[in-house]
Amino acid sequence: MDSDSVFGNVVRAPEDPILGVTVAYNKDTSPNKLNLGVGAYRTEEGKPLVLNVVRRAEQMLVNDLSRVKEYLPIVGLAEFNKLSAKLILGAESPAIQEKRVTTVQCLSGTGSLRVGGEFLSRHYHQLTIFIPSPTWGNHPKVFTLAGLSVKTYRYYDPATRGLDFHGLLEDLGAATEGSIVLLHACAHNPTGVDPTPDQWEQIRQLIRSKALLPFFDSAYQGFASGSLDADAQSVRMFVADGGECLIAQSYAKNMGLYGERVGALSIVCKTADVASRVESQLKLVIRPMYSNPPIHGASIVATILKDRDMYNEWTIELKAMADRIITMRQQLFDALSARGTPGDWSHIIKQIGMFTFTGLNSKQVAFMTKDYHIYMTSDGRISMAGLSSKTVPHLADAIHAAVARFG
């Protein structure tokens, strides 16, 4: 009997909806099963990919016998932090040159968001953060546990399967002055819908006029369009106006370093003095949380970013991943067109990044899982990276049947 346990009253928690998809997929014995739930890149053969440039960097690190396993400082590897800020803000960024940016190494994107959230809840005067509806499922949990109050702003329009730009402006326009606003830098998760450069400019003007504080989540730089600079434009626009902002960066997707947990939090401040005081307080957030970050993944990133040849090799491999996903979008769109599947499916090629918000409802998704062994989250989000030329026809057949059956 577990009633003897001091934990006997602990209730079983529900499974994480995204990770739960993988659990169900693993139990399925069908040879045709397909997992489109997981947010990780797969090759055309359906295998995880370690970039050649990452293997090369690791080999160099392993062969360098002068390297030791000592603790990093609380803020992490200095070289990694410097190179990460340059990657997102641009090599010539005045904010970096004026020493107005503090960057700390964190545990991938999630850890960067959490550290940023905890810093804000201790030191910022406005404890409300607006996140887009919908957004990544972990965002509300991370910010709530960091001590912020989470509200949403309209983002996605199911009718057009595009951006609800009017709703977005209206909701942010009505936000209390000084509120924090979470923005996906590019490749919005889960919808794959991004504002245009003109729309970003209008968002920037509104945010600055209301003195709202932008917090960017940059999980897909270079992975969305294939260009590191293009995918950083939204962030750079906000830094160029001299205003303040926070940026969480992850190297999970763009360097394939998922399990290494490599990320950075940058806070762009008005002056170098403020930036240095902010950094001193970030240390006080990090120290009791995990003392200091791990060394290996950050060393891989720094090795690649500081060497021109390796950096160029990385950009080629990164573009190849982005291009494969763009190709899968086109193939799926073509396959649905060829089948004459009812409805407009052009959003599949208009959306960007790892995910497509198909517009399929939970009934259709359940039908596709049961009859076609295709696994995805119940909101109809599919990971394009999980598709291949071989599996596109099977998915198109399933979507066609689901639309025919449930309209």
Tab-separated table of C-alpha atoms in Angstrom:
chain	number	residue	atom	x	y	z
A	1	MET	CA	0.000	0.000	0.000
A	2	ASP	CA	1.308	3.425	-0.901
A	3	SER	CA	-0.687	5.023	1.936
A	4	ASP	CA	2.392	4.404	4.105
A	5	SER	CA	4.376	6.799	1.929
A	6	VAL	CA	4.682	10.443	2.893
A	7	PHE	CA	4.024	11.019	-0.834
A	8	GLY	CA	0.899	8.843	-0.858
A	9	ASN	CA	-1.310	11.857	-1.619
A	10	VAL	CA	0.671	12.857	-4.743
A	11	VAL	CA	-1.614	12.871	-7.792
A	12	ARG	CA	-0.297	11.527	-11.094
A	13	ALA	CA	0.402	14.477	-13.381
A	14	PRO	CA	-0.942	14.480	-16.937
A	15	GLU	CA	1.599	13.637	-19.609
A	16	ASP	CA	3.149	16.517	-21.537
A	17	PRO	CA	0.947	16.707	-24.654
A	18	ILE	CA	3.884	16.950	-27.077
A	19	LEU	CA	6.065	14.299	-25.424
A	20	GLY	CA	2.940	12.144	-25.017
A	21	VAL	CA	2.651	11.932	-28.799
A	22	THR	CA	6.074	10.260	-28.954
A	23	VAL	CA	5.147	7.803	-26.190
A	24	ALA	CA	2.046	6.719	-28.156
A	25	TYR	CA	4.077	6.534	-31.372
A	26	ASN	CA	6.694	4.286	-29.750
A	27	LYS	CA	3.987	1.834	-28.655
A	28	ASP	CA	2.550	1.555	-32.194
A	29	THR	CA	3.774	-1.538	-34.066
A	30	SER	CA	2.628	-0.473	-37.564
A	31	PRO	CA	5.433	-0.328	-40.166
A	32	ASN	CA	3.756	2.774	-41.659
A	33	LYS	CA	3.736	4.793	-38.446
A	34	LEU	CA	4.876	8.398	-38.690
A	35	ASN	CA	5.780	10.792	-35.849
A	36	LEU	CA	5.131	14.430	-36.763
A	37	GLY	CA	4.885	15.617	-33.161
A	38	VAL	CA	8.514	16.085	-32.195
A	39	GLY	CA	10.246	19.434	-32.676
A	40	ALA	CA	13.561	18.056	-33.871
A	41	TYR	CA	15.103	17.871	-37.336
A	42	ARG	CA	15.205	14.551	-39.161
A	43	THR	CA	17.040	13.591	-42.351
A	44	GLU	CA	15.298	12.339	-45.503
A	45	GLU	CA	15.841	8.867	-43.973
A	46	GLY	CA	14.019	9.908	-40.789
A	47	LYS	CA	17.188	9.903	-38.669
A	48	PRO	CA	18.479	12.533	-36.224
A	49	LEU	CA	21.321	14.612	-37.685
A	50	VAL	CA	24.603	15.638	-36.104
A	51	LEU	CA	26.133	18.349	-38.297
A	52	ASN	CA	29.558	17.554	-39.783
A	53	VAL	CA	30.873	20.873	-38.495
A	54	VAL	CA	29.714	19.933	-34.969
A	55	ARG	CA	31.531	16.577	-35.192
A	56	ARG	CA	34.654	18.421	-36.369
A	57	ALA	CA	34.453	20.933	-33.509
A	58	GLU	CA	33.970	18.142	-30.964
A	59	GLN	CA	36.964	16.264	-32.343
A	60	MET	CA	39.115	19.383	-31.965
A	61	LEU	CA	37.930	19.862	-28.391
A	62	VAL	CA	38.573	16.237	-27.465
A	63	ASN	CA	42.054	16.296	-29.031
A	64	ASP	CA	43.055	19.480	-27.208
A	65	LEU	CA	44.695	18.059	-24.100
A	66	SER	CA	45.058	21.498	-22.525
A	67	ARG	CA	41.279	21.592	-22.014
A	68	VAL	CA	40.043	20.793	-18.514
A	69	LYS	CA	36.650	20.235	-16.879
A	70	GLU	CA	36.767	23.120	-14.407
A	71	TYR	CA	33.606	25.051	-13.565
A	72	LEU	CA	32.656	27.921	-15.851
A	73	PRO	CA	31.860	31.312	-14.261
A	74	ILE	CA	28.211	31.848	-13.228
A	75	VAL	CA	27.526	33.679	-16.523
A	76	GLY	CA	29.132	30.903	-18.578
A	77	LEU	CA	31.802	30.845	-21.267
A	78	ALA	CA	32.800	34.456	-22.038
A	79	GLU	CA	33.731	33.751	-25.659
A	80	PHE	CA	30.416	31.966	-26.264
A	81	ASN	CA	28.486	34.916	-24.802
A	82	LYS	CA	30.310	37.468	-26.940
A	83	LEU	CA	29.841	35.442	-30.146
A	84	SER	CA	26.154	34.732	-29.374
A	85	ALA	CA	25.373	38.438	-28.991
A	86	LYS	CA	27.150	39.155	-32.299
A	87	LEU	CA	25.219	36.365	-34.048
A	88	ILE	CA	21.776	37.714	-33.102
A	89	LEU	CA	22.513	41.462	-33.085
A	90	GLY	CA	24.994	41.619	-35.995
A	91	ALA	CA	28.768	41.918	-35.934
A	92	GLU	CA	28.680	45.723	-36.222
A	93	SER	CA	25.910	46.290	-33.666
A	94	PRO	CA	26.351	49.692	-31.939
A	95	ALA	CA	24.717	48.245	-28.805
A	96	ILE	CA	27.568	45.721	-28.525
A	97	GLN	CA	30.237	48.324	-29.334
A	98	GLU	CA	28.804	50.615	-26.659
A	99	LYS	CA	28.845	47.707	-24.154
A	100	ARG	CA	25.115	48.093	-23.571
A	101	VAL	CA	24.436	44.370	-23.922
A	102	THR	CA	24.857	41.792	-21.185
A	103	THR	CA	24.818	38.163	-22.310
A	104	VAL	CA	24.762	35.117	-20.031
A	105	GLN	CA	24.970	31.477	-21.072
A	106	CYS	CA	21.849	29.540	-20.051
A	107	LEU	CA	20.315	26.080	-20.427
A	108	SER	CA	19.096	26.398	-24.014
A	109	GLY	CA	16.026	28.489	-24.874
A	110	THR	CA	13.926	27.306	-21.937
A	111	GLY	CA	16.595	28.177	-19.369
A	112	SER	CA	17.177	31.578	-20.999
A	113	LEU	CA	13.457	32.383	-20.782
A	114	ARG	CA	13.320	31.257	-17.170
A	115	VAL	CA	16.353	33.263	-16.071
A	116	GLY	CA	15.016	36.324	-17.927
A	117	GLY	CA	11.581	35.852	-16.384
A	118	GLU	CA	12.961	35.552	-12.852
A	119	PHE	CA	15.161	38.630	-13.351
A	120	LEU	CA	12.128	40.649	-14.513
A	121	SER	CA	9.926	39.460	-11.665
A	122	ARG	CA	12.562	40.717	-9.185
A	123	HIS	CA	13.668	43.942	-10.860
A	124	TYR	CA	11.061	45.185	-13.330
A	125	HIS	CA	8.159	47.382	-12.256
A	126	GLN	CA	5.465	45.644	-14.330
A	127	LEU	CA	4.847	41.956	-13.697
A	128	THR	CA	2.496	41.214	-16.608
A	129	ILE	CA	3.802	39.426	-19.703
A	130	PHE	CA	1.717	39.153	-22.867
A	131	ILE	CA	2.311	36.006	-24.911
A	132	PRO	CA	0.800	35.250	-28.346
A	133	SER	CA	-2.251	33.018	-28.700
A	134	PRO	CA	-1.314	30.325	-29.500
A	135	THR	CA	2.309	29.913	-28.436
A	136	TRP	CA	4.735	27.192	-27.374
A	137	GLY	CA	3.102	25.227	-24.546
A	138	ASN	CA	6.018	25.812	-22.166
A	139	HIS	CA	5.867	29.635	-22.330
A	140	PRO	CA	2.959	30.159	-19.904
A	141	LYS	CA	4.408	27.645	-17.423
A	142	VAL	CA	7.918	29.092	-17.493
A	143	PHE	CA	6.785	32.682	-16.952
A	144	THR	CA	4.162	31.829	-14.335
A	145	LEU	CA	6.717	29.899	-12.279
A	146	ALA	CA	9.177	32.780	-12.719
A	147	GLY	CA	6.659	34.969	-10.882
A	148	LEU	CA	5.047	36.859	-13.762
A	149	SER	CA	1.366	37.157	-14.551
A	150	VAL	CA	0.644	35.773	-18.034
A	151	LYS	CA	-1.898	37.289	-20.426
A	152	THR	CA	-2.348	36.636	-24.137
A	153	TYR	CA	-2.606	38.741	-27.278
A	154	ARG	CA	-4.320	37.627	-30.484
A	155	TYR	CA	-1.897	36.275	-33.057
A	156	TYR	CA	-3.282	33.524	-35.271
A	157	ASP	CA	-6.424	33.746	-37.364
A	158	PRO	CA	-7.880	30.253	-37.985
A	159	ALA	CA	-10.065	31.595	-40.818
A	160	THR	CA	-7.093	32.689	-42.941
A	161	ARG	CA	-4.558	30.364	-41.277
A	162	GLY	CA	-2.440	33.510	-41.147
A	163	LEU	CA	-1.713	36.415	-38.818
A	164	ASP	CA	-4.521	38.227	-36.985
A	165	PHE	CA	-2.625	41.491	-37.336
A	166	HIS	CA	-5.577	43.697	-36.430
A	167	GLY	CA	-6.224	41.678	-33.240
A	168	LEU	CA	-2.545	41.771	-32.329
A	169	LEU	CA	-2.344	45.568	-32.607
A	170	GLU	CA	-5.613	45.997	-30.728
A	171	ASP	CA	-4.548	43.764	-27.812
A	172	LEU	CA	-1.059	45.235	-27.465
A	173	GLY	CA	-2.562	48.714	-27.833
A	174	ALA	CA	-4.826	47.970	-24.852
A	175	ALA	CA	-1.990	46.520	-22.711
A	176	THR	CA	-1.024	48.376	-19.545
A	177	GLU	CA	1.932	50.665	-20.171
A	178	GLY	CA	5.229	48.961	-19.385
A	179	SER	CA	3.908	45.400	-19.826
A	180	ILE	CA	6.366	42.789	-21.117
A	181	VAL	CA	5.599	41.325	-24.570
A	182	LEU	CA	6.920	37.961	-25.673
A	183	LEU	CA	7.704	37.903	-29.403
A	184	HIS	CA	8.883	34.942	-31.484
A	185	ALA	CA	11.887	36.318	-33.424
A	186	CYS	CA	11.004	34.150	-36.444
A	187	ALA	CA	9.303	30.834	-37.319
A	188	HIS	CA	6.481	31.244	-34.782
A	189	ASN	CA	5.824	28.004	-32.891
A	190	PRO	CA	3.303	26.391	-33.340
A	191	THR	CA	1.782	28.255	-36.300
A	192	GLY	CA	4.714	28.956	-38.639
A	193	VAL	CA	3.094	32.363	-39.261
A	194	ASP	CA	5.392	35.413	-39.040
A	195	PRO	CA	4.682	39.130	-39.465
A	196	THR	CA	6.043	40.762	-42.639
A	197	PRO	CA	8.877	43.336	-42.249
A	198	ASP	CA	6.290	46.146	-42.608
A	199	GLN	CA	4.108	44.574	-39.931
A	200	TRP	CA	7.139	44.178	-37.644
A	201	GLU	CA	7.816	47.902	-38.054
A	202	GLN	CA	4.239	48.715	-36.996
A	203	ILE	CA	4.561	46.343	-34.021
A	204	ARG	CA	7.822	48.059	-33.054
A	205	GLN	CA	6.268	51.526	-33.210
A	206	LEU	CA	3.308	50.429	-31.081
A	207	ILE	CA	5.513	48.687	-28.489
A	208	ARG	CA	7.806	51.712	-28.161
A	209	SER	CA	4.931	54.214	-28.034
A	210	LYS	CA	3.340	52.257	-25.160
A	211	ALA	CA	6.723	51.738	-23.429
A	212	LEU	CA	6.149	47.972	-23.527
A	213	LEU	CA	9.216	45.766	-22.970
A	214	PRO	CA	9.953	43.275	-25.786
A	215	PHE	CA	11.255	39.810	-24.832
A	216	PHE	CA	12.291	37.876	-27.945
A	217	ASP	CA	12.397	34.095	-28.094
A	218	SER	CA	14.856	33.228	-30.864
A	219	ALA	CA	14.808	29.450	-31.252
A	220	TYR	CA	15.184	29.227	-35.043
A	221	GLN	CA	17.736	31.787	-36.279
A	222	GLY	CA	18.927	30.606	-39.703
A	223	PHE	CA	16.659	27.569	-39.522
A	224	ALA	CA	13.559	29.369	-40.812
A	225	SER	CA	14.716	31.023	-44.039
A	226	GLY	CA	18.208	29.542	-44.310
A	227	SER	CA	19.707	33.004	-43.653
A	228	LEU	CA	21.041	33.920	-40.201
A	229	ASP	CA	20.731	37.648	-40.922
A	230	ALA	CA	17.211	37.511	-42.390
A	231	ASP	CA	15.929	35.541	-39.390
A	232	ALA	CA	17.386	38.129	-36.975
A	233	GLN	CA	15.813	41.175	-38.661
A	234	SER	CA	12.921	41.536	-36.208
A	235	VAL	CA	15.284	41.638	-33.219
A	236	ARG	CA	17.747	44.004	-34.916
A	237	MET	CA	14.921	46.411	-35.766
A	238	PHE	CA	14.124	46.785	-32.049
A	239	VAL	CA	17.789	47.150	-31.057
A	240	ALA	CA	18.442	49.756	-33.780
A	241	ASP	CA	15.969	52.207	-32.213
A	242	GLY	CA	18.103	52.447	-29.068
A	243	GLY	CA	15.419	50.933	-26.849
A	244	GLU	CA	15.776	48.100	-24.377
A	245	CYS	CA	14.821	44.444	-24.865
A	246	LEU	CA	15.565	40.862	-23.829
A	247	ILE	CA	16.523	38.027	-26.180
A	248	ALA	CA	16.568	34.300	-25.443
A	249	GLN	CA	18.654	32.288	-27.916
A	250	SER	CA	18.788	28.538	-28.465
A	251	TYR	CA	21.280	26.490	-30.474
A	252	ALA	CA	19.121	23.347	-30.290
A	253	LYS	CA	17.701	23.645	-33.798
A	254	ASN	CA	20.223	25.671	-35.796
A	255	MET	CA	23.263	23.657	-34.666
A	256	GLY	CA	21.359	20.459	-33.850
A	257	LEU	CA	22.632	20.651	-30.259
A	258	TYR	CA	19.273	19.710	-28.663
A	259	GLY	CA	20.533	17.566	-25.790
A	260	GLU	CA	23.579	19.743	-25.077
A	261	ARG	CA	21.227	22.454	-23.727
A	262	VAL	CA	23.099	25.457	-25.139
A	263	GLY	CA	21.505	28.888	-25.081
A	264	ALA	CA	22.014	32.514	-24.113
A	265	LEU	CA	20.045	35.354	-22.602
A	266	SER	CA	20.975	38.847	-23.775
A	267	ILE	CA	19.585	42.016	-22.238
A	268	VAL	CA	20.063	45.194	-24.264
A	269	CYS	CA	20.175	48.213	-21.949
A	270	LYS	CA	20.285	51.998	-22.338
A	271	THR	CA	23.832	52.393	-21.007
A	272	ALA	CA	26.922	50.297	-20.266
A	273	ASP	CA	26.543	51.074	-16.564
A	274	VAL	CA	22.981	49.707	-16.472
A	275	ALA	CA	24.086	46.619	-18.426
A	276	SER	CA	26.807	45.880	-15.902
A	277	ARG	CA	24.409	46.247	-12.953
A	278	VAL	CA	21.851	44.032	-14.714
A	279	GLU	CA	24.531	41.364	-15.186
A	280	SER	CA	25.413	41.485	-11.485
A	281	GLN	CA	21.767	40.707	-10.674
A	282	LEU	CA	21.505	37.963	-13.324
A	283	LYS	CA	24.304	36.198	-11.445
A	284	LEU	CA	22.130	36.251	-8.314
A	285	VAL	CA	19.289	34.608	-10.256
A	286	ILE	CA	21.523	31.899	-11.725
A	287	ARG	CA	23.715	30.974	-8.742
A	288	PRO	CA	20.963	29.456	-6.543
A	289	MET	CA	19.255	27.895	-9.596
A	290	TYR	CA	22.092	25.803	-11.081
A	291	SER	CA	25.348	27.546	-10.031
A	292	ASN	CA	26.841	27.699	-13.530
A	293	PRO	CA	26.154	26.248	-16.987
A	294	PRO	CA	27.737	23.200	-18.676
A	295	ILE	CA	30.934	23.644	-20.670
A	296	HIS	CA	30.785	21.212	-23.592
A	297	GLY	CA	27.963	22.540	-25.781
A	298	ALA	CA	29.020	26.174	-25.376
A	299	SER	CA	32.582	25.222	-26.363
A	300	ILE	CA	31.270	23.583	-29.564
A	301	VAL	CA	29.346	26.753	-30.461
A	302	ALA	CA	32.293	29.053	-29.698
A	303	THR	CA	34.675	26.842	-31.725
A	304	ILE	CA	32.396	27.097	-34.769
A	305	LEU	CA	31.473	30.778	-34.471
A	306	LYS	CA	35.052	32.050	-34.018
A	307	ASP	CA	36.575	30.207	-37.005
A	308	ARG	CA	35.682	31.623	-40.431
A	309	ASP	CA	35.908	28.274	-42.276
A	310	MET	CA	33.863	26.411	-39.699
A	311	TYR	CA	31.315	29.229	-39.560
A	312	ASN	CA	30.918	29.070	-43.354
A	313	GLU	CA	30.586	25.284	-43.248
A	314	TRP	CA	27.876	25.691	-40.597
A	315	THR	CA	25.887	28.194	-42.685
A	316	ILE	CA	25.912	25.726	-45.616
A	317	GLU	CA	24.703	22.832	-43.450
A	318	LEU	CA	22.121	25.089	-41.799
A	319	LYS	CA	20.764	26.241	-45.161
A	320	ALA	CA	20.524	22.599	-46.280
A	321	MET	CA	18.281	21.818	-43.270
A	322	ALA	CA	16.097	24.885	-43.902
A	323	ASP	CA	15.861	24.062	-47.620
A	324	ARG	CA	14.827	20.463	-46.958
A	325	ILE	CA	11.938	21.700	-44.799
A	326	ILE	CA	10.892	24.223	-47.458
A	327	THR	CA	10.963	21.383	-50.035
A	328	MET	CA	8.757	19.208	-47.797
A	329	ARG	CA	6.222	22.051	-47.610
A	330	GLN	CA	6.113	22.257	-51.407
A	331	GLN	CA	5.825	18.467	-51.812
A	332	LEU	CA	2.973	18.226	-49.300
A	333	PHE	CA	1.141	21.135	-50.944
A	334	ASP	CA	1.624	19.536	-54.392
A	335	ALA	CA	0.422	16.142	-53.123
A	336	LEU	CA	-2.782	17.642	-51.673
A	337	SER	CA	-3.374	19.620	-54.892
A	338	ALA	CA	-2.911	16.444	-56.959
A	339	ARG	CA	-5.503	14.651	-54.801
A	340	GLY	CA	-7.922	17.568	-55.108
A	341	THR	CA	-8.238	17.738	-51.327
A	342	PRO	CA	-11.043	20.218	-50.505
A	343	GLY	CA	-9.981	23.601	-49.108
A	344	ASP	CA	-7.132	26.041	-49.619
A	345	TRP	CA	-3.791	24.521	-48.541
A	346	SER	CA	-1.551	27.411	-49.611
A	347	HIS	CA	-0.813	28.181	-45.947
A	348	ILE	CA	1.478	25.125	-45.944
A	349	ILE	CA	3.904	26.916	-48.272
A	350	LYS	CA	3.324	30.385	-46.799
A	351	GLN	CA	4.152	29.348	-43.230
A	352	ILE	CA	7.817	29.100	-42.255
A	353	GLY	CA	10.077	27.070	-39.988
A	354	MET	CA	9.801	23.633	-38.487
A	355	PHE	CA	6.042	23.568	-37.925
A	356	THR	CA	2.913	23.861	-39.989
A	357	PHE	CA	-0.428	24.626	-38.404
A	358	THR	CA	-2.518	22.486	-40.753
A	359	GLY	CA	-5.945	23.671	-39.643
A	360	LEU	CA	-6.972	20.055	-38.975
A	361	ASN	CA	-9.185	19.659	-35.912
A	362	SER	CA	-8.812	17.174	-33.054
A	363	LYS	CA	-11.368	14.752	-34.596
A	364	GLN	CA	-9.421	14.683	-37.859
A	365	VAL	CA	-6.130	14.242	-36.001
A	366	ALA	CA	-7.546	11.326	-33.957
A	367	PHE	CA	-8.825	9.693	-37.169
A	368	MET	CA	-5.401	10.050	-38.842
A	369	THR	CA	-3.706	8.474	-35.820
A	370	LYS	CA	-6.159	5.590	-35.608
A	371	ASP	CA	-6.488	4.763	-39.315
A	372	TYR	CA	-3.150	5.945	-40.719
A	373	HIS	CA	-0.795	5.676	-37.695
A	374	ILE	CA	0.209	9.332	-38.052
A	375	TYR	CA	1.040	11.043	-34.775
A	376	MET	CA	0.796	14.791	-34.104
A	377	THR	CA	-0.521	17.141	-31.423
A	378	SER	CA	-4.308	17.462	-31.293
A	379	ASP	CA	-4.174	21.116	-32.444
A	380	GLY	CA	-3.121	19.910	-35.912
A	381	ARG	CA	0.483	21.114	-35.651
A	382	ILE	CA	2.855	18.979	-37.695
A	383	SER	CA	6.627	19.001	-37.682
A	384	MET	CA	7.707	19.381	-41.314
A	385	ALA	CA	11.148	18.118	-40.296
A	386	GLY	CA	9.617	14.708	-39.568
A	387	LEU	CA	8.497	14.318	-43.201
A	388	SER	CA	10.391	12.869	-46.147
A	389	SER	CA	9.694	12.415	-49.863
A	390	LYS	CA	8.783	8.801	-49.040
A	391	THR	CA	6.235	9.674	-46.341
A	392	VAL	CA	4.558	12.716	-47.969
A	393	PRO	CA	2.104	10.557	-50.018
A	394	HIS	CA	0.997	8.665	-46.874
A	395	LEU	CA	0.378	11.955	-45.021
A	396	ALA	CA	-1.458	13.471	-48.005
A	397	ASP	CA	-3.688	10.373	-48.230
A	398	ALA	CA	-4.476	10.671	-44.520
A	399	ILE	CA	-5.269	14.401	-44.682
A	400	HIS	CA	-7.441	13.847	-47.761
A	401	ALA	CA	-9.379	11.052	-46.021
A	402	ALA	CA	-9.738	13.060	-42.786
A	403	VAL	CA	-11.096	16.099	-44.649
A	404	ALA	CA	-13.450	13.917	-46.682
A	405	ARG	CA	-14.704	12.140	-43.545
A	406	PHE	CA	-15.031	15.090	-41.178
A	407	GLY	CA	-15.245	18.064	-43.538
